[in-house]
DNA sequence: TATATTCAGGACAATAATTGTCCAAATGTA
DNA sequence: TACATTTGGACAATTATTGTCCTGAATATA
């Protein structure tokens, strides 16, 4: 996993390695080519529904794509803060706590 | 740091420990009391501008408040995923890379 | 050179999400 | 009871995101 690449850069590389034009991938995703171009350049965000389509198209685990996409989103959300590592650590603990709580009880609801 | 508490719960505890009504804290924050109530219950999100006000009011480091707030946001963003730990780890690496890159170059721009 | 294809990036309306504000009902308290 | 506090719904205003189209530049192709 190359963490020096954003989701968009990763996607572009996949696409170019296969010599596919934006147009074709966009059509598979059922979005405007211009939108896909923006996603590749990081000017718009991809969404979860695109992942299974891309996974199949490029023969990559959907989970891997999700990992790249969500880590991007998390990074973007906190990169302006100073104590990013601490934030991530506390977030990890909160998630652990909440998931566990959730196993034992009903559904959750955070904001 | 108690990671079993959301920002709202933490805030409510601070407020109740001082026997302050929502009304008063809301007025310091210059927001509607109903909105503050919702923040405490996690139905709305707090924002960064509120942190210095709360920090001074309760005598707590702004950074600590920010830590609780942002870790909440990160947790909320990914809690529905399976591989949350991996996501956080990759996010950490990305941030590290981007911050370093940023030190050496100009300003950054992700999405 | 002319023509076609691809891509970047702007514009802008449609849609969705968030926020501010007010109010009425419920709850707590003197 | 009377008063203060809190909850939670409603809804408009604001802001953010998305879908769509268009133009021009760059590149490839006939």
PDB file of C-alpha atoms (C1' of nucleotides) in Angstrom, chain C residues 1-3 5 7 9 11 15 18-19 21-26 28-30:
ATOM      1  C1'  DT C   1      -2.712  20.579 -42.257  1.00  0.00           C
ATOM      2  C1'  DA C   2      -7.201  19.294 -41.060  1.00  0.00           C
ATOM      3  C1'  DT C   3     -10.028  16.404 -38.030  1.00  0.00           C
ATOM      4  C1'  DT C   5     -10.296  12.563 -29.328  1.00  0.00           C
ATOM      5  C1'  DC C   7      -8.786  16.109 -20.897  1.00  0.00           C
ATOM      6  C1'  DG C   9     -11.383  23.451 -15.793  1.00  0.00           C
ATOM      7  C1'  DA C  11     -20.105  27.912 -14.971  1.00  0.00           C
ATOM      8  C1'  DT C  15     -30.039  18.740  -4.732  1.00  0.00           C
ATOM      9  C1'  DT C  18     -25.989  22.101   7.911  1.00  0.00           C
ATOM     10  C1'  DT C  19     -27.233  25.942  10.636  1.00  0.00           C
ATOM     11  C1'  DT C  21     -34.160  30.517  14.926  1.00  0.00           C
ATOM     12  C1'  DC C  22     -38.434  30.076  17.028  1.00  0.00           C
ATOM     13  C1'  DC C  23     -41.906  27.626  19.467  1.00  0.00           C
ATOM     14  C1'  DA C  24     -44.585  24.302  22.260  1.00  0.00           C
ATOM     15  C1'  DA C  25     -44.468  20.485  25.209  1.00  0.00           C
ATOM     16  C1'  DA C  26     -42.113  18.072  28.861  1.00  0.00           C
ATOM     17  C1'  DG C  28     -37.363  19.769  36.888  1.00  0.00           C
ATOM     18  C1'  DT C  29     -37.442  22.835  40.959  1.00  0.00           C
ATOM     19  C1'  DA C  30     -38.606  26.337  44.466  1.00  0.00           C
TER      20       DA C  30
END
